[in-house]
Amino acid sequence: MDLILCLYAQEVCGYPVSIFFIVVNEFCERFSYYGMRAVLVLYFRYFLRFDDDLATSIYHTFVALCYLTPILGAVVADSWLGKFKTIIYLSIVYAIGQVVMAVSAIHDITDTDRDGTVLSMVGLLLIALGTGGIKPCVAAFGGDQFQDHQAKQRSTFFSVFYLCINGGSLLSTIITPILRGRGNVQARPGYCYPLAFGVPAALMVVALVVFIIGSGMYHKTEPQGNIMLDVCKCIGFAIKNRFRHRSSSYPKRMHWMDWAEEKYEKLLIAQIKMVLKVLFLYIPLPMFWTLFDQKGSRWTLQATTMDGNFGSLILQPDQMQTVNPILILTLVPIMDSVVYPLIKKCGLNFTPLRRMTVGMFLAAMAFVAAALVQIQIDVSVYNTSTLCGSLFLSQLKLLNMGSIPLTVTLPNNDPFVIEAAKVNHPEECSESISGVEDIQPNSFHMGWQIPQYFLITCGEVVFSVTGLEFSYSQAPSNMKAVLQAGWLFTVAIGNFIVLIVAEIAQIEEQWAEFVLFASLLVAVCVIFSIMAYFYTYMDPAEIEAQFRDKGGKEESDKEELQMQKKDVVDHHNEDDEAKQTKM
């Protein structure tokens, strides 16, 4: 015990030694997650041979699960295991899932169909459980390592923590597509998915080992109970109590949550009211994530039909996703230090909700740009299909490499003769070989995707960063995690919307689907702007203080009343004693 306390007391430049293990763990884990995710849709499309819609649907189902499981992880950590054990156990599940994904791409040892489908689905399920489960725990566990006198270091830690997330995302999105393009694996020339999945799996194992090494230095808090459960119970009691007293004979209450007053404190009810007010604004938000997360699916598939030759640099389709983290690291400081102050100097009241509305509109415009790019791709493919003359026809070319003519009969066609190529002397083949190009390679350049990436990233910076700040400022002191869970839930719902549209709409033209998504987001943007107009900003600390003061006053009144009653009782007792003395 003394050794543990000694290690915990160790500091480097004012920082606890333990947080360095947490930072390295986060970098490796984010590298593992984003590296695997970067090549995932191409793995579905070109290794497992799914069509575009099925590949997109499974991809977004996986992403949605990754944003649903944080709720489970938070409940387990706060109510049962604690943050440390939750991170350890779910990281083991996470690492196993990554290893299973790498094995699923080794063609000779996968399932009976030898396509890796079953193993890959199992691996993705384990990864979703692991990465989502530890998501709400790692940052909070890092914050637990600091003592009261290290408030400045704690703030710096969260900045470094965010930098590790983006750094891991950027490097993995560059590296894993390169690894994917190596080798020649079982009739999948140029696609080495075991390596592309194996390196992220190795990084996840490293993340787990590093975290375990620092075990003796961590400050581990015991589970304190989960406020989310209390919130759910309070809301459930209010609904049930209101249903019991639905008769008109019972007096109405100002808010339906007031029906919980019989069992719960007024302060808790007031805090839940503030949370519900913000959660109501969250209703339109999933549509933004519906468009945003298609960078890794539809936009990556779009890039496979484009030319990635940038001179000395040949970009893989999945490497275009690196444009997003690069722009984020560039645009965030520009927005904070230049754009927002300039808007303020112009006298414009650019409130957080107005920023989020602009972010939605920018994301919609990004999909308009993607639709324009897709139209140009379709035109380019149509023009280069010289023999087919149509995007919906195929061609079959037969070559006779023998020395005599061959008669060929195809169904529903008359017999025809193919003349012999007369290759009698193999050593003289090089003299008679000539190149013939019927259909030109992809001619529309991948650089045309940069405008849509720029617009979607601007939308992310204005929408996502502002939304997190708004949620934090409007949340009660003990319910910020509740709103964080609600925010992550909107991401999950957004990915489920992609799944629904991809499977149900069945739009043949990809550009039309892009326009559909853009139109839906513009409509939602209008609705959100109306909701934002009628929203009244709150000061949670002030509201909580009012209820605490009321509670203190009520307690004081109760104590004063009890004292008065005691005085009356004592006075009666004195009278009784006097009477007894006289008697």
XYZ file of C-alpha atoms in Angstrom:
583
model
C 0.000 0.000 0.000
C 2.827 2.383 0.854
C 4.473 1.604 -2.492
C 1.269 2.442 -4.377
C 0.868 5.728 -2.551
C 4.509 6.527 -3.277
C 4.057 5.879 -6.994
C 0.859 7.899 -7.054
C 2.671 10.826 -5.469
C 5.306 10.835 -8.225
C 5.076 13.760 -10.641
C 6.871 14.846 -13.804
C 6.731 18.581 -14.545
C 3.742 18.827 -12.244
C 1.837 15.988 -13.919
C 1.105 12.606 -12.343
C 3.226 9.876 -13.919
C 0.099 7.781 -14.427
C -1.407 10.082 -17.062
C 1.434 9.332 -19.509
C 0.284 5.713 -19.650
C -3.275 6.890 -20.254
C -2.217 9.236 -23.079
C -0.209 6.513 -24.852
C -3.112 4.107 -24.376
C -5.536 6.567 -25.988
C -3.245 7.224 -28.969
C -2.817 3.503 -29.684
C -6.524 2.776 -29.204
C -7.603 5.558 -31.585
C -5.021 4.400 -34.132
C -6.479 0.907 -33.845
C -10.086 2.026 -34.232
C -9.717 4.545 -37.047
C -7.185 2.397 -38.880
C -9.572 -0.543 -38.989
C -12.522 1.682 -39.836
C -10.679 3.431 -42.698
C -10.484 0.262 -44.819
C -13.678 -1.361 -43.552
C -16.089 -0.425 -46.330
C -13.602 -1.488 -49.033
C -13.127 -4.791 -47.195
C -16.884 -5.350 -47.408
C -17.004 -4.302 -51.043
C -13.960 -5.969 -52.570
C -13.048 -8.834 -50.222
C -16.424 -10.047 -48.994
C -18.005 -9.042 -52.329
C -20.957 -7.141 -50.846
C -22.702 -4.636 -53.086
C -22.445 -0.909 -52.321
C -25.725 -0.717 -50.401
C -25.011 -3.732 -48.193
C -21.451 -2.573 -47.527
C -22.750 0.877 -46.558
C -25.488 -0.573 -44.342
C -23.167 -2.855 -42.358
C -20.587 -0.083 -42.006
C -23.114 2.329 -40.498
C -24.652 -0.368 -38.306
C -21.196 -0.925 -36.829
C -20.624 2.812 -36.278
C -24.054 3.153 -34.669
C -23.270 0.336 -32.232
C -19.989 2.053 -31.350
C -22.012 5.082 -30.213
C -24.722 3.115 -28.394
C -22.449 1.022 -26.186
C -20.954 4.049 -24.318
C -24.188 4.182 -22.334
C -23.605 0.579 -21.248
C -19.975 1.311 -20.424
C -20.891 4.322 -18.291
C -23.488 2.363 -16.313
C -21.109 -0.562 -15.711
C -18.250 1.719 -14.650
C -20.257 3.973 -12.339
C -22.522 1.370 -10.783
C -20.520 -1.848 -10.704
C -16.873 -2.262 -11.742
C -15.412 1.221 -11.595
C -13.547 2.938 -14.449
C -10.266 1.008 -14.154
C -11.708 -2.497 -14.269
C -14.194 -1.501 -16.989
C -11.347 -0.236 -19.193
C -9.294 -3.398 -18.592
C -12.060 -5.922 -19.234
C -13.556 -4.168 -22.263
C -10.099 -3.512 -23.746
C -9.512 -7.259 -23.689
C -12.801 -7.743 -25.551
C -11.735 -4.962 -27.927
C -8.337 -6.539 -28.662
C -9.915 -9.947 -29.277
C -12.306 -8.328 -31.746
C -9.446 -6.709 -33.671
C -7.570 -10.012 -33.839
C -10.709 -11.758 -35.083
C -11.065 -9.132 -37.833
C -7.472 -9.749 -38.950
C -8.038 -13.527 -38.970
C -11.272 -13.097 -40.959
C -9.230 -11.638 -43.818
C -6.872 -14.645 -43.974
C -8.695 -16.502 -46.683
C -7.493 -20.045 -45.964
C -8.536 -20.234 -42.302
C -11.861 -18.423 -42.244
C -15.347 -19.933 -42.045
C -16.701 -22.767 -44.211
C -17.653 -20.396 -47.034
C -14.053 -19.175 -47.029
C -15.098 -15.557 -47.283
C -14.627 -14.405 -43.688
C -18.183 -13.079 -43.314
C -19.072 -14.809 -40.041
C -15.767 -14.050 -38.331
C -15.784 -10.428 -39.444
C -19.287 -9.859 -38.047
C -18.233 -11.399 -34.716
C -15.110 -9.244 -34.691
C -17.056 -6.052 -35.392
C -19.521 -6.821 -32.606
C -16.678 -7.280 -30.102
C -14.963 -4.097 -31.305
C -18.189 -2.081 -30.989
C -18.656 -3.339 -27.436
C -15.039 -2.601 -26.524
C -14.463 0.808 -28.097
C -17.878 2.108 -27.092
C -17.668 0.721 -23.583
C -14.350 2.391 -22.775
C -15.190 5.669 -24.557
C -16.842 7.383 -21.546
C -14.296 5.957 -19.079
C -10.790 6.761 -20.340
C -10.976 10.576 -20.353
C -12.761 10.648 -16.998
C -10.243 8.177 -15.540
C -7.436 10.463 -16.694
C -9.091 13.401 -14.962
C -9.280 11.353 -11.742
C -5.474 11.186 -11.595
C -5.101 14.897 -10.792
C -5.326 16.384 -7.334
C -6.973 19.664 -6.382
C -3.790 21.726 -6.780
C -3.313 20.469 -10.382
C -6.291 22.168 -12.027
C -4.091 23.786 -14.696
C -2.390 20.487 -15.520
C -5.773 18.779 -15.721
C -6.941 21.299 -18.332
C -3.776 20.746 -20.364
C -4.265 16.988 -20.116
C -7.643 17.154 -21.844
C -6.127 19.226 -24.678
C -3.357 16.662 -25.132
C -5.941 13.894 -24.899
C -7.923 15.458 -27.782
C -4.701 15.862 -29.753
C -3.949 12.146 -29.305
C -7.376 11.283 -30.694
C -6.808 13.339 -33.832
C -3.181 12.270 -34.151
C -4.074 8.588 -33.955
C -6.897 9.111 -36.438
C -4.691 10.976 -38.909
C -1.741 8.560 -38.869
C -3.887 5.428 -39.041
C -5.962 6.770 -41.929
C -2.732 7.361 -43.856
C -0.954 4.115 -42.940
C -3.615 1.379 -43.061
C -4.690 2.073 -46.679
C -1.025 1.725 -47.644
C -0.867 -1.614 -45.828
C -4.100 -2.679 -47.513
C -2.551 -2.081 -50.923
C 0.392 -4.403 -50.226
C 0.662 -8.024 -51.320
C -1.361 -10.436 -53.398
C -3.775 -12.371 -51.231
C -5.797 -15.254 -52.698
C -7.281 -13.848 -55.877
C -7.525 -10.401 -54.273
C -4.495 -8.823 -55.960
C -3.370 -5.643 -54.310
C -5.594 -6.077 -51.246
C -3.741 -7.249 -48.134
C -6.468 -6.932 -45.522
C -4.811 -9.267 -42.984
C -1.998 -6.723 -42.743
C -4.374 -3.732 -42.767
C -6.360 -5.243 -39.880
C -3.378 -6.885 -38.189
C -1.492 -3.662 -37.450
C -4.522 -2.027 -35.704
C -4.961 -5.265 -33.751
C -1.321 -5.091 -32.651
C -1.755 -1.438 -31.620
C -4.776 -2.353 -29.510
C -2.750 -5.049 -27.729
C -0.023 -2.445 -27.115
C -2.659 -0.036 -25.747
C -3.878 -2.687 -23.308
C -0.358 -3.658 -22.181
C 0.661 -0.013 -21.632
C -2.464 0.645 -19.585
C -1.850 -2.430 -17.421
C 1.805 -1.465 -16.835
C 0.668 1.773 -15.209
C -1.775 -0.051 -12.921
C 0.208 0.500 -9.730
C 0.363 4.271 -10.293
C -3.329 4.949 -10.885
C -5.688 6.602 -8.476
C -8.765 4.364 -8.652
C -12.061 5.670 -7.364
C -14.775 3.299 -6.265
C -18.135 3.222 -8.089
C -20.323 6.022 -6.722
C -23.637 5.127 -8.339
C -24.922 6.242 -11.713
C -26.844 9.499 -12.031
C -28.315 8.218 -15.309
C -30.164 5.504 -13.417
C -31.491 8.056 -10.937
C -32.674 10.249 -13.805
C -34.440 7.349 -15.505
C -36.099 6.276 -12.247
C -37.285 9.805 -11.511
C -38.714 10.253 -15.011
C -40.376 6.844 -14.822
C -41.982 7.674 -11.464
C -43.251 11.026 -12.776
C -44.885 9.364 -15.783
C -46.395 6.595 -13.670
C -47.657 9.019 -11.022
C -49.169 11.294 -13.670
C -50.940 8.321 -15.232
C -52.370 7.334 -11.852
C -53.715 10.855 -11.306
C -54.953 11.494 -14.822
C -58.485 12.255 -13.642
C -59.623 15.880 -13.952
C -60.389 15.881 -10.243
C -56.673 16.202 -9.504
C -55.161 19.688 -9.811
C -52.809 20.251 -12.740
C -49.129 20.930 -12.219
C -46.932 23.393 -14.092
C -44.664 20.681 -15.534
C -45.232 16.952 -15.919
C -41.997 16.264 -14.027
C -43.575 17.911 -10.976
C -45.521 14.684 -10.484
C -42.293 13.196 -9.081
C -42.269 15.569 -6.096
C -43.916 12.983 -3.856
C -40.776 10.846 -3.962
C -37.806 12.909 -5.261
C -36.160 16.165 -4.228
C -37.142 19.355 -6.017
C -33.489 20.036 -6.882
C -33.196 16.746 -8.784
C -36.483 17.439 -10.581
C -35.273 20.920 -11.581
C -32.018 19.453 -12.903
C -33.908 16.879 -14.963
C -36.099 19.647 -16.400
C -32.973 21.447 -17.622
C -31.637 18.247 -19.184
C -34.929 17.486 -20.931
C -35.004 20.999 -22.335
C -31.644 20.429 -24.028
C -32.490 16.865 -25.098
C -35.549 18.239 -26.885
C -33.174 20.310 -29.034
C -31.243 17.130 -29.815
C -34.172 15.632 -31.762
C -33.151 17.084 -35.170
C -29.403 16.523 -34.668
C -29.096 12.899 -35.916
C -29.613 14.106 -39.484
C -26.269 15.915 -39.382
C -24.473 12.705 -38.395
C -26.354 10.857 -41.132
C -24.442 12.904 -43.675
C -21.196 13.344 -41.759
C -20.370 9.667 -41.231
C -20.805 8.851 -44.913
C -17.242 10.071 -45.409
C -16.137 6.549 -44.563
C -18.719 4.791 -46.725
C -20.342 6.479 -49.733
C -17.570 9.006 -50.244
C -14.875 6.331 -50.024
C -16.749 4.198 -52.565
C -17.035 7.294 -54.748
C -13.260 7.743 -54.568
C -12.724 4.197 -55.924
C -14.082 5.417 -59.274
C -11.684 8.376 -59.436
C -8.058 8.964 -60.363
C -5.818 9.303 -57.307
C -2.650 10.295 -59.157
C -1.246 13.463 -57.566
C 2.040 13.347 -59.474
C 4.657 11.780 -57.223
C 1.899 10.800 -54.765
C -0.708 8.135 -55.538
C -3.603 8.347 -53.063
C -5.679 5.280 -52.222
C -9.468 5.851 -52.084
C -9.608 5.360 -48.320
C -6.715 7.787 -47.804
C -8.897 10.698 -48.868
C -10.438 10.497 -45.404
C -7.231 12.038 -44.038
C -8.381 15.381 -45.439
C -10.883 15.593 -42.571
C -8.492 15.390 -39.563
C -5.967 17.608 -41.345
C -8.608 20.284 -41.885
C -9.872 19.915 -38.309
C -6.433 20.625 -36.848
C -6.241 23.658 -39.157
C -9.756 25.069 -38.902
C -10.382 24.813 -35.144
C -7.742 27.430 -34.176
C -8.709 29.606 -37.165
C -12.363 29.600 -36.114
C -11.578 30.345 -32.472
C -8.957 33.055 -33.023
C -10.062 34.697 -36.285
C -13.571 33.927 -37.552
C -15.597 34.117 -34.326
C -13.875 37.299 -33.026
C -14.359 38.931 -36.440
C -18.064 38.091 -36.439
C -18.349 39.503 -32.920
C -16.631 42.737 -33.972
C -19.166 43.085 -36.775
C -21.865 43.263 -34.103
C -23.487 39.938 -34.985
C -24.825 37.768 -32.180
C -23.535 34.413 -33.392
C -25.020 32.280 -30.606
C -24.120 28.591 -30.213
C -27.444 27.426 -31.656
C -27.000 29.691 -34.665
C -23.537 28.236 -35.200
C -24.988 24.731 -35.133
C -27.611 25.764 -37.695
C -24.858 27.057 -39.995
C -22.950 23.793 -39.475
C -25.977 21.795 -40.642
C -26.311 23.959 -43.742
C -22.618 23.546 -44.601
C -22.951 19.751 -44.333
C -25.921 19.867 -46.720
C -23.864 21.919 -49.183
C -21.083 19.327 -48.916
C -23.485 16.702 -50.221
C -24.579 18.989 -53.032
C -20.904 19.199 -53.984
C -20.638 15.395 -53.731
C -23.651 15.071 -56.046
C -22.009 17.355 -58.625
C -18.821 15.276 -58.446
C -20.837 12.077 -58.897
C -22.557 13.481 -61.990
C -19.164 14.248 -63.521
C -17.951 10.736 -62.671
C -20.985 9.200 -64.379
C -20.462 11.357 -67.463
C -16.776 10.429 -67.562
C -17.525 6.705 -67.301
C -20.211 6.961 -69.967
C -17.919 8.762 -72.390
C -15.049 6.302 -71.923
C -17.270 3.243 -72.379
C -16.724 3.385 -76.124
C -17.733 -0.186 -76.926
C -20.623 -0.525 -74.542
C -22.152 2.840 -75.275
C -24.099 2.577 -72.028
C -23.427 2.206 -68.336
C -25.838 -0.751 -68.155
C -24.211 -2.983 -70.814
C -21.275 -5.361 -70.552
C -18.826 -6.696 -73.071
C -17.195 -10.082 -73.622
C -13.902 -10.351 -75.517
C -12.658 -13.726 -76.831
C -9.051 -14.271 -77.947
C -7.827 -17.269 -79.953
C -4.170 -17.751 -79.050
C -3.874 -20.962 -81.083
C -2.723 -21.561 -84.641
C -6.074 -22.476 -86.273
C -9.428 -20.627 -86.485
C -12.147 -21.511 -83.943
C -15.928 -21.460 -84.396
C -17.750 -20.104 -81.330
C -21.460 -20.336 -80.583
C -23.023 -18.154 -77.886
C -26.645 -18.437 -76.667
C -29.109 -16.444 -78.789
C -26.366 -15.632 -81.306
C -25.263 -17.074 -84.644
C -21.975 -19.005 -84.773
C -18.931 -16.957 -85.664
C -15.257 -17.639 -86.369
C -12.322 -16.276 -84.377
C -9.151 -16.133 -86.384
C -5.980 -17.607 -84.919
C -3.374 -15.308 -83.447
C -0.738 -17.717 -84.903
C 1.673 -17.509 -82.011
C 3.909 -20.379 -83.091
C 7.171 -19.136 -81.630
C 6.845 -17.983 -77.998
C 10.347 -16.448 -78.074
C 9.147 -14.014 -80.742
C 5.932 -12.966 -78.746
C 7.299 -9.599 -77.714
C 7.518 -8.498 -81.320
C 3.860 -9.193 -82.048
C 2.306 -7.877 -78.801
C 0.355 -4.657 -79.160
C -1.630 -2.780 -76.546
C -5.339 -2.192 -77.000
C -7.336 0.037 -74.622
C -11.079 -0.272 -75.072
C -12.071 1.578 -71.878
C -9.843 4.244 -70.399
C -9.004 4.169 -66.667
C -10.676 6.496 -64.179
C -10.148 9.968 -65.571
C -11.992 12.212 -63.096
C -9.459 13.315 -60.500
C -9.839 12.552 -56.797
C -8.874 16.113 -55.963
C -12.419 17.158 -56.860
C -13.520 15.612 -53.551
C -11.573 18.216 -51.577
C -14.349 20.885 -51.743
C -16.910 18.503 -50.258
C -14.444 17.478 -47.532
C -13.756 21.143 -46.817
C -17.463 21.937 -46.478
C -18.248 18.913 -44.287
C -15.263 19.679 -42.012
C -16.291 23.320 -41.660
C -19.727 22.045 -40.745
C -18.220 19.667 -38.183
C -16.130 22.382 -36.536
C -19.066 24.795 -36.313
C -21.631 22.142 -35.369
C -19.871 19.490 -33.290
C -17.422 21.577 -31.264
C -20.089 24.204 -30.585
C -22.670 21.548 -29.732
C -20.420 19.974 -27.110
C -19.696 23.389 -25.599
C -23.409 24.283 -25.588
C -24.373 20.979 -23.977
C -21.764 21.401 -21.263
C -22.822 24.983 -20.473
C -26.534 24.117 -20.296
C -26.145 20.951 -18.211
C -26.522 20.795 -14.422
C -23.321 20.152 -12.521
C -24.062 16.474 -11.866
C -25.679 15.631 -15.216
C -23.084 16.573 -17.798
C -22.470 12.857 -18.432
C -26.180 12.401 -19.117
C -26.100 14.998 -21.880
C -22.859 13.511 -23.215
C -24.635 10.165 -23.506
C -27.514 11.914 -25.257
C -25.087 13.539 -27.702
C -23.490 10.188 -28.541
C -26.957 8.701 -28.967
C -27.720 11.229 -31.741
C -24.631 9.942 -33.615
C -25.938 6.377 -33.360
C -29.403 7.354 -34.615
C -27.825 9.231 -37.524
C -26.012 6.103 -38.656
C -29.201 4.061 -38.399
C -30.875 6.574 -40.728
C -28.203 5.855 -43.355
C -28.932 2.171 -42.928
C -32.653 2.730 -43.484
C -32.212 4.937 -46.551
C -29.627 2.656 -48.157
C -31.810 -0.439 -47.782
C -35.294 0.995 -48.301
C -34.909 3.886 -50.751
C -32.926 1.792 -53.279
C -32.050 4.860 -55.371
C -30.194 3.724 -58.490
C -28.383 6.992 -59.168
C -25.852 7.832 -56.469
C -25.989 11.565 -57.180
C -29.750 11.485 -56.551
C -29.185 9.872 -53.140
C -26.707 12.615 -52.259
C -29.273 15.255 -53.240
C -31.908 13.467 -51.139
C -29.700 13.564 -48.037
C -28.853 17.228 -48.646
C -32.549 18.109 -48.999
C -33.453 16.257 -45.804
C -30.763 18.083 -43.839
C -31.859 21.484 -45.192
C -35.426 20.724 -44.061
C -34.180 19.644 -40.625
C -31.982 22.754 -40.511
C -35.067 24.954 -40.916
C -36.876 23.066 -38.145
C -33.871 23.337 -35.832
C -33.541 27.080 -36.466
C -37.172 27.560 -35.406
C -36.601 25.497 -32.253
C -33.435 27.475 -31.517
C -35.305 30.791 -31.916
C -37.668 29.903 -29.081
C -34.969 28.428 -26.828
C -34.104 30.386 -23.702
C -30.517 30.012 -22.515
C -30.125 28.926 -18.907
C -27.595 29.333 -16.121
C -27.738 25.900 -14.431
C -25.571 27.013 -11.514
C -27.930 29.879 -10.721
C -31.018 27.656 -10.927
C -29.417 25.022 -8.720
C -28.393 27.678 -6.216
C -31.983 28.899 -5.983
C -33.242 25.441 -5.129
C -30.419 24.833 -2.671
C -31.228 28.147 -0.969
C -34.892 27.188 -0.839
C -33.939 23.803 0.542
C -31.725 25.433 3.151
C -34.470 27.897 4.068
C -36.991 25.067 4.356
C -34.613 23.146 6.606
C -34.035 26.275 8.675
C -37.800 26.828 8.984
C -38.262 23.205 10.010
C -35.537 23.520 12.651
C -37.039 26.773 13.945
C -40.488 25.161 14.096
C -39.055 22.194 15.952
C -37.356 24.549 18.419
C -40.636 26.379 18.982
C -42.392 23.072 19.578
C -39.621 22.079 21.981
C -40.026 25.361 23.877
C -43.757 24.768 24.152
C -43.170 21.225 25.392
C -40.558 22.407 27.882
C -42.946 25.124 29.093
C -45.712 22.578 29.578
C -43.307 20.304 31.432
C -42.324 23.186 33.761
C -46.007 23.891 34.484
C -46.620 20.208 35.183
C -43.647 20.103 37.553
C -44.926 23.213 39.347
C -48.347 21.678 39.719
C -46.845 18.462 41.046
C -44.747 20.454 43.572
C -47.790 22.308 44.810
C -49.681 19.115 45.210
